[in-house]
XYZ file of C-alpha atoms in Angstrom:
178
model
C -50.425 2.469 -12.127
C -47.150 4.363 -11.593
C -46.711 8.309 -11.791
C -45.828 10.017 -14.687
C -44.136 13.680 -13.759
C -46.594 14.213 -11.095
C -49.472 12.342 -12.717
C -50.434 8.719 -13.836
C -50.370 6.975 -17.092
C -52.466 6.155 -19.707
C -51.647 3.026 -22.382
C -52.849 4.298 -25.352
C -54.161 1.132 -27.780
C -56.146 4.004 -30.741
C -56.576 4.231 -34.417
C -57.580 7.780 -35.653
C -58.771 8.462 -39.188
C -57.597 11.449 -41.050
C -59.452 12.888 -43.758
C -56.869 12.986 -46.686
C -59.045 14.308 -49.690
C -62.416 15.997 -48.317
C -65.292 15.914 -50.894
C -65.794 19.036 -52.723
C -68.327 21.801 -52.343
C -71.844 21.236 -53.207
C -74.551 23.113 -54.072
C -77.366 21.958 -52.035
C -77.271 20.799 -48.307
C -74.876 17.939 -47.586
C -74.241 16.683 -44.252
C -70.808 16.585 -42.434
C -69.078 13.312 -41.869
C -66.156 11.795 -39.117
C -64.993 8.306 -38.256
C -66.118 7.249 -34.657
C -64.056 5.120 -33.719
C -65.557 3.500 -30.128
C -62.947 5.114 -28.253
C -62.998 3.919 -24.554
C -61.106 4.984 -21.228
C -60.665 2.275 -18.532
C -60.031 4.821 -15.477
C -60.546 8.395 -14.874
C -56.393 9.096 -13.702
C -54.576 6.771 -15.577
C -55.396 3.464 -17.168
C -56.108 2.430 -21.229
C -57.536 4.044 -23.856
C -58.498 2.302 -26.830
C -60.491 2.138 -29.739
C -62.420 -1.204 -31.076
C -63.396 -2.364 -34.551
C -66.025 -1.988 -36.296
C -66.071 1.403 -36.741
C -69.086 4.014 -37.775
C -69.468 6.621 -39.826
C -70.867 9.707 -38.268
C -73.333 12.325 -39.839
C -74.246 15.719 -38.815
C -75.870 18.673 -40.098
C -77.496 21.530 -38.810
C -80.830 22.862 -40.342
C -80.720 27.075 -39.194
C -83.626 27.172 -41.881
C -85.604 25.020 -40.419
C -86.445 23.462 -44.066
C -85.086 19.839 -43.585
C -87.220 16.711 -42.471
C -84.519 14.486 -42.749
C -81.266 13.236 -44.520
C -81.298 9.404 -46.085
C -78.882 7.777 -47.014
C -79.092 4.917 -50.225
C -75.585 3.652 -50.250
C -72.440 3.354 -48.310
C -69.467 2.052 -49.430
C -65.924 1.857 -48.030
C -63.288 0.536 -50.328
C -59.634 0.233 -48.936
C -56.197 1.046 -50.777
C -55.975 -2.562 -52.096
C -59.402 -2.437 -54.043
C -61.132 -4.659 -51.327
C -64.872 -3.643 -50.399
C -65.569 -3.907 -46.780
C -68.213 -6.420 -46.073
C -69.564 -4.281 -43.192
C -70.281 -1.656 -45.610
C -71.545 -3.964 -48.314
C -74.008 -6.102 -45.461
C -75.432 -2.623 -44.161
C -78.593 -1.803 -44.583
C -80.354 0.485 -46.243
C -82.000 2.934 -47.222
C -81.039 4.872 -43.633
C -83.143 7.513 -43.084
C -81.900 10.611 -39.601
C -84.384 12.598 -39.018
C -84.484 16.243 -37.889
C -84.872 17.106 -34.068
C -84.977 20.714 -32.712
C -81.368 21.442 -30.479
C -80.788 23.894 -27.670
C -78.033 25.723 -26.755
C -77.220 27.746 -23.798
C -74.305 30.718 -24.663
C -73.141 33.251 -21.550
C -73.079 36.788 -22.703
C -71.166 39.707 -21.195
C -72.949 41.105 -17.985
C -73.848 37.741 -17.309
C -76.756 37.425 -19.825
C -77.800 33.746 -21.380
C -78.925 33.730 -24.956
C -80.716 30.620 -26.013
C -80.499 29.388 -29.349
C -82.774 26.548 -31.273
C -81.654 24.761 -34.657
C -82.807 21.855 -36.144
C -80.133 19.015 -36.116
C -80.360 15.931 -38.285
C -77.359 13.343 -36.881
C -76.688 9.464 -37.199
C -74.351 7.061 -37.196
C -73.419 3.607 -39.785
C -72.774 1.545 -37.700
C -70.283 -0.966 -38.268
C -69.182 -0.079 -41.888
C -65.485 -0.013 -41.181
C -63.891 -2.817 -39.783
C -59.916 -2.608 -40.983
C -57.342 0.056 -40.046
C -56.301 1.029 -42.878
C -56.454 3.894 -45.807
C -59.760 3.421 -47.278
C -62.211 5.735 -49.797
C -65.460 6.391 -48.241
C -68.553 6.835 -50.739
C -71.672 8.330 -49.516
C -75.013 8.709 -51.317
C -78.195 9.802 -50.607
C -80.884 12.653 -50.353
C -81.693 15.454 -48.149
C -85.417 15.312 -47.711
C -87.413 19.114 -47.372
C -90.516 19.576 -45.032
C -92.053 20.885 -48.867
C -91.260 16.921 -49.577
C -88.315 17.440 -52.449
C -85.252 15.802 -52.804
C -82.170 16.856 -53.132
C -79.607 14.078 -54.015
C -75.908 14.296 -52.205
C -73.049 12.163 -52.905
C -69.619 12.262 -51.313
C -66.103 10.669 -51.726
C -63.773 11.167 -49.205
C -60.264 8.973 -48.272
C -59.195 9.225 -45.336
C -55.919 7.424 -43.811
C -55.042 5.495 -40.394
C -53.226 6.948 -37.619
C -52.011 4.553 -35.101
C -50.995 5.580 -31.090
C -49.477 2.771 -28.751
C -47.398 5.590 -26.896
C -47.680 5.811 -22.788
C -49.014 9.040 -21.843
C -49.334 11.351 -18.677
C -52.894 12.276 -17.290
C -52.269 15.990 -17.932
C -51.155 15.029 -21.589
C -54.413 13.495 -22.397
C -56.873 15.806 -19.893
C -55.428 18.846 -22.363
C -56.078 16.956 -25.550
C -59.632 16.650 -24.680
């Protein structure tokens, strides 16, 4: 590796996914989604970083109420600007049921006092349900299950577009990115 003002260099080889149209509000409890995209580093002062194919949807959500048992989802489909259905998302399968596990945090306070706090977090990921990089429509459907046993049904649509980087970049460039 050679220096790069003082520091070494990373290749960077990444696709990104921007959210271009998030879904809109809904009543009930719906869970958060991102793109993970299997991003990888090859050394820890300079060397690649790079993303590989196929990608996952992620799913978070976090349950203050302690109500939730789980979130399950009954379909998942990408489709990409050209009409095309992605056979990752079409082979996956389902239904995919995350269940909810109690979290811990650890926050410093002034005068040095820790406050602990517990919520219940339901996460997941669908695996392999993206495998082009390119603008695509992501449609999400499913329930959020209550410890009472109802259902309530969710259902998002959200595009999101590609965002390429093949730029060389210093270790202190990426180290204050992260």
């Amino acid at each position: 590796m050679t220096s790069c003002m003082g520091g070494l260099q990373y290749k960077m080889d990444t696709t990104a996914f921007k959210m271009i149209t998030p879904a809109p509000p809904s009543r009930g409890p719906v869970p958060d989604t991102y793109i993970d995209t299997n991003m990888s580093i090859s050394g820890m002062f300079g060397g690649k970083i790079r993303t590989r194919k196929p990608y996952a949807v992620g799913s978070d959500y976090t349950d203050e109420s302690f109500t939730l048992e789980a979130v399950e989802f009954t379909r998942v489909m990408v489709t990409y600007g050209d009409g095309t259905a992605d056979p990752g998302a079409a082979a996956f399968k389902l239904p995919r049921r995350f269940d909810a596990r109690p979290y811990e945090s650890y926050n410093s306070m002034s005068g040095g006092r820790v406050v602990k706090s517990t919520v219940n977090s339901i996460s997941g990921k669908l695996r392999g349900v993206i495998t082009r990089d390119e603008d695509f429509t992501l449609l999400l459907e499913g329930t959020v299950i209550k410890k009472d046993g109802t259902r309530e049904p969710f259902n998002l649509k959200e595009r999101y577009e590609p965002i390429r980087d093949t730029t060389t970049r210093s270790w202190a460039e990426v180290i204050s990115e992260v």
